Short mmCIF file of C-alpha atoms and ligand atoms in Angstrom, two decimals:
data_model
loop_
_atom_site.label_atom_id
_atom_site.label_comp_id
_atom_site.label_asym_id
_atom_site.label_seq_id
_atom_site.Cartn_x
_atom_site.Cartn_y
_atom_site.Cartn_z
CA MET A 5 0.01 -0.05 0.00
CA LEU A 6 1.19 3.41 -0.93
CA ILE A 7 1.69 5.78 1.80
CA LYS A 8 2.40 9.40 1.49
CA ARG A 9 3.93 10.76 4.95
CA ASN A 10 2.20 14.23 5.99
CA PRO A 11 3.79 16.65 7.86
CA ASN A 12 1.55 16.12 11.06
CA GLY A 13 2.88 12.54 11.02
CA ILE A 14 -0.39 11.27 9.83
CA ASP A 15 -0.24 8.97 7.08
CA LEU A 16 -2.30 9.71 4.61
CA PRO A 17 -3.01 6.90 1.80
CA PHE A 18 -3.69 7.12 -1.92
CA PRO A 19 -7.66 7.92 -2.60
CA SER A 20 -7.84 4.31 -3.99
CA GLU A 21 -6.97 3.20 -0.37
CA ILE A 22 -9.25 5.01 1.82
CA THR A 23 -12.57 3.89 3.50
CA PRO A 24 -15.40 5.44 1.69
CA ARG A 25 -16.41 8.46 3.45
CA ALA A 26 -19.92 6.61 3.73
CA VAL A 27 -18.53 4.14 6.21
CA PHE A 28 -16.70 6.65 8.36
CA GLU A 29 -19.72 8.86 8.20
CA SER A 30 -22.16 5.84 9.37
CA ARG A 31 -19.80 5.15 12.08
CA ARG A 32 -19.94 8.69 13.03
CA SER A 33 -23.37 9.64 12.76
CA PHE A 34 -24.67 6.27 14.00
CA ILE A 35 -25.05 7.20 17.59
CA ARG A 36 -26.53 10.33 16.47
CA GLN A 37 -29.08 8.88 14.24
CA VAL A 38 -29.99 6.24 16.71
CA ALA A 39 -30.77 9.06 19.23
CA LEU A 40 -32.97 10.72 16.73
CA GLY A 41 -34.63 7.35 15.95
CA SER A 42 -33.87 8.01 12.26
CA ILE A 43 -31.27 5.56 11.20
CA ALA A 44 -33.58 3.67 8.81
CA ALA A 45 -34.20 6.82 7.07
CA ALA A 46 -30.71 7.87 7.15
CA ALA A 47 -29.51 4.58 5.74
CA ALA A 48 -30.63 4.86 1.92
CA PRO A 49 -29.30 8.62 1.17
CA GLU A 50 -26.01 7.31 2.43
CA MET A 51 -25.93 4.31 0.00
CA LEU A 52 -26.54 6.62 -3.10
CA VAL A 53 -23.64 8.94 -2.28
CA ARG A 54 -21.11 6.31 -1.45
CA GLU A 55 -19.51 6.28 -5.29
CA ALA A 56 -19.01 10.07 -5.31
CA PHE A 57 -16.93 10.06 -1.74
CA ALA A 58 -14.69 7.09 -2.88
CA GLN A 59 -12.66 9.83 -5.05
CA ASN A 60 -12.24 12.05 -1.93
CA GLY A 61 -12.09 11.28 1.32
CA GLN A 62 -8.73 11.38 2.84
CA LYS A 63 -9.00 11.36 6.67
CA LEU A 64 -7.74 14.39 8.34
CA PRO A 65 -7.60 14.41 12.34
CA ALA A 66 -8.17 17.10 14.34
CA LYS A 67 -9.16 18.11 17.70
CA PRO A 68 -12.40 19.15 18.44
CA ASN A 69 -12.08 22.87 20.14
CA PRO A 70 -15.00 23.39 22.43
CA ALA A 71 -15.17 26.74 22.36
CA PHE A 72 -16.05 27.07 18.59
CA ILE A 73 -18.88 24.24 18.70
CA VAL A 74 -22.42 25.40 18.08
CA MET A 75 -25.13 22.77 19.75
CA ASP A 76 -27.10 22.52 16.68
CA LYS A 77 -27.58 19.20 14.75
CA PRO A 78 -24.86 18.83 11.97
CA THR A 79 -26.34 18.66 8.50
CA SER A 80 -25.57 15.53 7.02
CA VAL A 81 -22.71 14.85 4.72
CA LYS A 82 -24.84 14.35 2.05
CA ASP A 83 -26.45 17.30 2.09
CA ALA A 84 -23.42 19.51 2.92
CA THR A 85 -21.82 17.87 -0.17
CA THR A 86 -24.38 17.58 -2.70
CA TYR A 87 -26.13 20.97 -2.21
CA ASN A 88 -23.71 23.60 -3.05
CA ASN A 89 -22.87 27.01 -4.40
CA PHE A 90 -19.82 26.61 -6.50
CA TYR A 91 -20.08 28.88 -9.70
CA GLU A 92 -17.07 27.78 -11.20
CA PHE A 93 -18.88 24.54 -11.82
CA GLY A 94 -22.30 25.61 -12.60
CA THR A 95 -25.01 27.77 -10.80
CA GLU A 96 -27.32 24.97 -9.79
CA LYS A 97 -27.05 23.73 -6.52
CA THR A 98 -26.15 20.01 -7.75
CA ASP A 99 -24.01 20.79 -10.46
CA PRO A 100 -20.74 21.31 -7.77
CA ALA A 101 -21.30 17.76 -6.86
CA ARG A 102 -21.69 16.59 -10.14
CA TYR A 103 -18.72 18.40 -12.16
CA ALA A 104 -16.37 19.12 -9.49
CA GLY A 105 -14.41 15.86 -9.93
CA THR A 106 -12.28 17.95 -12.43
CA LEU A 107 -10.73 20.04 -9.95
CA GLN A 108 -7.35 18.81 -9.20
CA PRO A 109 -6.71 19.77 -5.42
CA ARG A 110 -3.16 18.35 -5.45
CA PRO A 111 -0.39 19.66 -5.92
CA TRP A 112 -1.71 23.13 -4.83
CA THR A 113 -0.13 26.26 -3.38
CA VAL A 114 -1.32 29.79 -2.06
CA ALA A 115 0.85 32.87 -2.82
CA ILE A 116 0.46 35.23 0.20
CA GLU A 117 1.60 38.50 -0.83
CA GLY A 118 0.77 42.18 -0.74
CA GLU A 119 1.32 44.29 2.35
CA VAL A 120 3.21 41.81 4.50
CA LYS A 121 6.85 41.82 5.46
CA LYS A 122 7.09 38.17 4.52
CA PRO A 123 5.21 37.31 1.30
CA MET A 124 5.34 33.15 1.03
CA THR A 125 3.98 30.71 -1.17
CA LEU A 126 2.77 27.68 0.98
CA ASP A 127 2.11 24.30 -0.52
CA LEU A 128 -0.47 22.12 1.25
CA ASP A 129 2.02 20.32 3.39
CA ALA A 130 3.19 23.52 4.68
CA LEU A 131 -0.57 24.92 5.33
CA LEU A 132 -1.32 21.52 7.02
CA LYS A 133 1.32 21.97 9.60
CA LEU A 134 1.47 25.70 10.06
CA ALA A 135 -0.91 25.26 13.30
CA PRO A 136 -2.83 22.40 14.83
CA LEU A 137 -5.73 21.33 13.19
CA GLU A 138 -9.11 21.57 15.27
CA GLU A 139 -12.62 20.69 14.34
CA ARG A 140 -15.11 23.45 14.69
CA ILE A 141 -18.80 23.20 14.24
CA TYR A 142 -20.40 26.42 12.58
CA ARG A 143 -23.45 27.55 10.99
CA LEU A 144 -22.89 28.89 7.99
CA ARG A 145 -26.01 30.84 6.27
CA CYS A 146 -26.20 31.64 2.43
CA VAL A 147 -27.72 34.93 1.34
CA GLU A 148 -30.22 32.91 -0.15
CA GLY A 149 -32.04 32.14 2.93
CA TRP A 150 -30.91 28.71 3.90
CA SER A 151 -28.27 27.45 6.48
CA MET A 152 -26.35 24.36 7.33
CA VAL A 153 -24.21 23.38 10.10
CA ILE A 154 -20.62 22.07 9.31
CA PRO A 155 -17.83 20.38 11.30
CA TRP A 156 -15.06 22.15 9.90
CA ILE A 157 -11.49 21.19 10.20
CA GLY A 158 -8.87 24.22 10.10
CA TYR A 159 -7.41 26.73 12.44
CA SER A 160 -7.73 30.56 13.03
CA LEU A 161 -6.67 32.60 9.68
CA ALA A 162 -4.86 34.67 12.42
CA GLU A 163 -2.05 32.08 12.63
CA LEU A 164 -1.50 32.44 9.08
CA ILE A 165 -1.43 36.41 9.13
CA ARG A 166 0.90 36.14 12.05
CA LYS A 167 3.36 34.37 10.13
CA VAL A 168 3.47 36.79 7.24
CA GLU A 169 3.64 39.89 9.37
CA PRO A 170 1.50 42.51 7.96
CA THR A 171 2.53 45.78 7.11
CA GLY A 172 0.89 48.98 8.92
CA ASN A 173 -0.76 49.30 5.21
CA ALA A 174 -2.40 46.18 5.29
CA LYS A 175 -6.02 47.32 5.84
CA PHE A 176 -8.02 44.51 4.19
CA VAL A 177 -7.58 40.83 3.15
CA GLU A 178 -8.65 39.88 -0.30
CA PHE A 179 -8.90 35.97 -1.43
CA VAL A 180 -8.52 34.88 -4.70
CA SER A 181 -10.16 31.51 -5.72
CA LEU A 182 -8.69 29.13 -8.64
CA ALA A 183 -9.91 30.59 -12.20
CA ASP A 184 -8.66 27.31 -14.52
CA LYS A 185 -11.05 26.95 -17.62
CA LYS A 186 -9.61 23.48 -17.44
CA GLN A 187 -10.75 22.70 -14.64
CA MET A 188 -13.60 24.60 -13.84
CA PRO A 189 -16.14 24.40 -16.71
CA GLY A 190 -18.42 27.08 -15.17
CA LEU A 191 -15.85 29.74 -15.86
CA ARG A 192 -17.33 29.76 -19.57
CA SER A 193 -20.11 31.62 -18.16
CA PRO A 194 -20.06 35.08 -17.37
CA VAL A 195 -22.42 34.82 -14.08
CA LEU A 196 -19.56 36.33 -11.88
CA GLU A 197 -16.54 38.04 -12.90
CA TRP A 198 -13.70 35.51 -12.68
CA PRO A 199 -11.39 34.93 -10.81
CA TYR A 200 -13.86 34.55 -7.88
CA VAL A 201 -12.57 37.33 -5.21
CA GLU A 202 -13.69 38.00 -1.65
CA GLY A 203 -12.43 40.44 1.08
CA LEU A 204 -12.32 40.87 4.46
CA ARG A 205 -11.25 43.91 6.65
CA ILE A 206 -8.13 43.37 8.51
CA ASP A 207 -9.58 43.15 12.03
CA GLU A 208 -12.23 40.69 10.65
CA ALA A 209 -9.98 38.46 8.93
CA ASN A 210 -7.59 38.06 12.41
CA HIS A 211 -10.80 37.55 14.32
CA PRO A 212 -10.41 33.86 15.77
CA LEU A 213 -13.52 32.81 14.40
CA THR A 214 -12.58 33.26 10.80
CA LEU A 215 -11.31 29.79 9.79
CA LEU A 216 -8.75 28.72 7.20
CA THR A 217 -10.41 25.56 6.36
CA LEU A 218 -8.75 22.46 5.17
CA GLY A 219 -11.29 19.72 5.89
CA MET A 220 -14.75 18.63 6.83
CA TYR A 221 -16.46 15.71 8.45
CA GLY A 222 -13.14 14.23 9.56
CA GLU A 223 -11.91 14.40 6.11
CA VAL A 224 -10.08 16.57 3.35
CA LEU A 225 -12.67 19.18 1.93
CA PRO A 226 -14.53 17.48 -0.80
CA ASN A 227 -14.23 19.43 -4.27
CA GLN A 228 -17.27 20.61 -4.37
CA ASN A 229 -16.95 22.28 -0.80
CA GLY A 230 -13.75 24.36 -1.95
CA ALA A 231 -10.79 21.79 -2.14
CA PRO A 232 -7.93 21.93 -0.93
CA VAL A 233 -8.38 25.06 1.03
CA ARG A 234 -11.06 27.81 1.60
CA ILE A 235 -12.01 30.14 4.22
CA VAL A 236 -14.89 30.05 6.25
CA VAL A 237 -16.49 33.19 8.07
CA PRO A 238 -19.45 32.11 10.20
CA TRP A 239 -21.07 35.41 10.90
CA LYS A 240 -21.46 36.62 7.41
CA TYR A 241 -23.50 35.60 4.26
CA GLY A 242 -21.86 32.15 2.80
CA PHE A 243 -20.49 33.88 -0.32
CA LYS A 244 -17.85 35.64 1.67
CA SER A 245 -16.40 32.13 2.60
CA ALA A 246 -14.19 31.90 -0.66
CA LYS A 247 -13.33 28.33 -1.90
CA SER A 248 -10.07 26.75 -3.54
CA ILE A 249 -8.07 29.85 -2.82
CA VAL A 250 -4.54 30.20 -4.42
CA LYS A 251 -4.16 33.45 -3.32
CA ILE A 252 -4.21 35.90 -0.16
CA ARG A 253 -3.20 39.38 -0.81
CA PHE A 254 -3.00 42.26 1.97
CA VAL A 255 -4.03 45.44 0.37
CA LYS A 256 -4.57 49.23 1.36
CA GLU A 257 -7.83 49.73 0.05
CA GLN A 258 -11.40 47.63 0.05
CA PRO A 259 -11.18 45.27 -2.27
CA ARG A 260 -13.66 44.77 -5.28
CA THR A 261 -15.58 41.17 -4.68
CA ALA A 262 -17.21 39.03 -7.25
CA TRP A 263 -20.75 39.59 -5.80
CA ASN A 264 -20.50 43.13 -5.00
CA ILE A 265 -19.28 43.78 -8.74
CA SER A 266 -22.26 41.78 -9.68
CA ALA A 267 -25.01 43.36 -7.97
CA PRO A 268 -23.67 46.20 -5.56
CA GLN A 269 -27.11 47.30 -4.37
CA GLU A 270 -27.61 43.27 -3.15
CA TYR A 271 -24.58 42.53 -1.87
CA GLY A 272 -22.50 44.74 -0.05
CA PHE A 273 -18.75 44.34 0.95
CA TYR A 274 -19.59 43.29 4.81
CA SER A 275 -22.55 41.02 4.20
CA ASN A 276 -22.73 40.40 7.90
CA VAL A 277 -25.75 38.04 8.79
CA ASN A 278 -28.39 40.46 9.63
CA PRO A 279 -32.14 39.64 9.94
CA GLU A 280 -32.91 43.62 10.07
CA VAL A 281 -31.53 44.07 6.45
CA ASP A 282 -33.41 42.48 3.82
CA HIS A 283 -31.96 41.60 0.68
CA PRO A 284 -33.74 43.63 -1.95
CA ARG A 285 -35.90 40.90 -3.22
CA TRP A 286 -36.27 39.14 -0.38
CA SER A 287 -36.57 39.09 3.61
CA GLN A 288 -33.67 38.00 5.52
CA ALA A 289 -35.60 37.41 9.02
CA THR A 290 -35.92 33.75 8.79
CA GLU A 291 -34.05 30.71 7.02
CA ARG A 292 -34.64 27.33 6.18
CA ARG A 293 -31.85 24.81 7.55
CA ILE A 294 -31.12 22.12 5.13
CA GLY A 295 -32.31 18.89 5.94
CA GLU A 296 -35.03 20.19 8.31
CA ASP A 297 -37.17 21.46 5.49
CA SER A 298 -40.26 19.00 5.49
CA PHE A 299 -43.52 20.70 5.04
CA PHE A 300 -44.27 20.81 8.63
CA THR A 301 -40.93 22.35 9.72
CA ARG A 302 -41.35 25.76 10.68
CA LYS A 303 -38.36 27.99 9.39
CA ARG A 304 -36.02 29.23 11.89
CA LYS A 305 -35.55 33.05 13.08
CA THR A 306 -32.28 34.34 11.38
CA MET A 307 -29.88 35.52 14.10
CA MET A 308 -27.97 38.59 14.24
CA PHE A 309 -24.44 37.86 12.99
CA ASN A 310 -25.66 34.39 12.71
CA GLY A 311 -25.66 34.08 16.31
CA TYR A 312 -21.68 34.93 16.58
CA SER A 313 -22.54 37.71 18.62
CA ASP A 314 -19.00 38.39 19.92
CA VAL A 315 -18.16 39.87 16.79
CA ALA A 316 -20.43 42.87 17.41
CA SER A 317 -17.20 44.88 18.64
CA LEU A 318 -15.81 44.89 15.04
CA TYR A 319 -18.75 47.00 14.13
CA GLY A 320 -18.96 49.69 17.07
CA GLY A 321 -20.59 52.64 15.61
CA MET A 322 -21.14 51.42 12.47
CA ASP A 323 -24.63 51.87 11.00
CA LEU A 324 -24.91 48.00 9.62
CA LYS A 325 -28.19 49.26 7.41
CA LYS A 326 -25.55 51.18 5.45
CA PHE A 327 -22.87 48.88 5.57
CA PHE A 328 -24.70 45.76 4.96
N1 MTE B 271 -14.90 30.54 -5.60
C1 MTE B 271 -16.05 30.28 -4.62
N2 MTE B 271 -16.25 30.41 -3.42
C2 MTE B 271 -17.61 30.13 -3.04
C3 MTE B 271 -18.93 30.41 -4.15
C4 MTE B 271 -18.66 30.31 -5.27
O1 MTE B 271 -19.12 30.45 -6.36
N3 MTE B 271 -17.32 30.04 -5.82
N4 MTE B 271 -20.17 30.30 -3.20
C5 MTE B 271 -20.42 30.83 -2.21
C6 MTE B 271 -21.67 30.71 -1.48
S1 MTE B 271 -22.90 31.60 -2.27
C7 MTE B 271 -21.67 29.77 -0.44
S2 MTE B 271 -23.47 29.91 0.35
C8 MTE B 271 -20.69 28.92 0.09
C9 MTE B 271 -21.22 27.61 0.00
O2 MTE B 271 -20.19 26.58 0.55
P1 MTE B 271 -20.47 25.20 0.73
O3 MTE B 271 -20.85 24.41 -0.70
O4 MTE B 271 -19.51 24.48 1.44
O5 MTE B 271 -21.75 25.17 1.60
O6 MTE B 271 -19.62 28.97 -0.79
C10 MTE B 271 -19.17 30.09 -0.85
N5 MTE B 271 -17.58 30.52 -2.09
MO1 MO B 272 -24.44 31.64 -0.57
#
């Protein structure tokens, strides 16, 4: 059996050698499902997705960080990996799971540049060993009105920011996703300006909640969720959490971002989850938790900052209706 040595001292077998994710997930969720009395119902969808997972699915051990775990029931792996937004692979929710197989997450590098004293290019091994990997269960709320709860794996982006030593001019951080027509069929369509770019203010990027994300559900990120490395900013609408990033730039000015360019009146730079600021075309007061959406399930009330009230201190004195 071919084994690649991983810097964390974890042996990462090649994809053909790994236990299909469905097997892992069924073990992991068994207790949960039994507790909920839904084990019979859960078995069938898992069978359907077994095939897709055999491609991805290297295990990625991480220590749960209890300081960053919401109590909500995690979304099923199936829902989290088959209902996605990743426009580089198409605009339908099912497109990423269907078409992201052409993404090549290895080898991969992330260039860190701009207003930093130590610009660097890190490969995946370097990213994996930059800080201890933690499991954090975060809510993620899409601007479209649905949400999920996902056990992510990674560490605070602040760990990386510390290493590159931003200069005093670094006021914002820009995240640039891969834009390769050979790997990403959705780039043929001009739905967004490519590459997908997102950004944060430097203090938002440095907030401990902002996660440099390398895995989910105990494994490396599936392609459709932004393999091999993405950002997750849980108090902002999902589109701020750029997938498959290849560049992190520290800049003086607020960056132009993909959704803001496409519809500035609808998608602001801040995009904090806020039940009081409606999208021009729909209310943001409630949301649908994916997996709960049966006919009888009531919608959930959307929480200010998606429930992450600690971040309020980042916005002292700001009118969040104006800076939406
Ligand atoms: N590069 C890139 N990143 C992206 C997107 C995208 O289309 N391209 N979609 C965003 C949106 S709208 C959401 S809701 C989340 C979805 O993340 P998930 O599929 O892992 O749940 O990814 C965000 N990151
Ligand atoms: Mo989204």
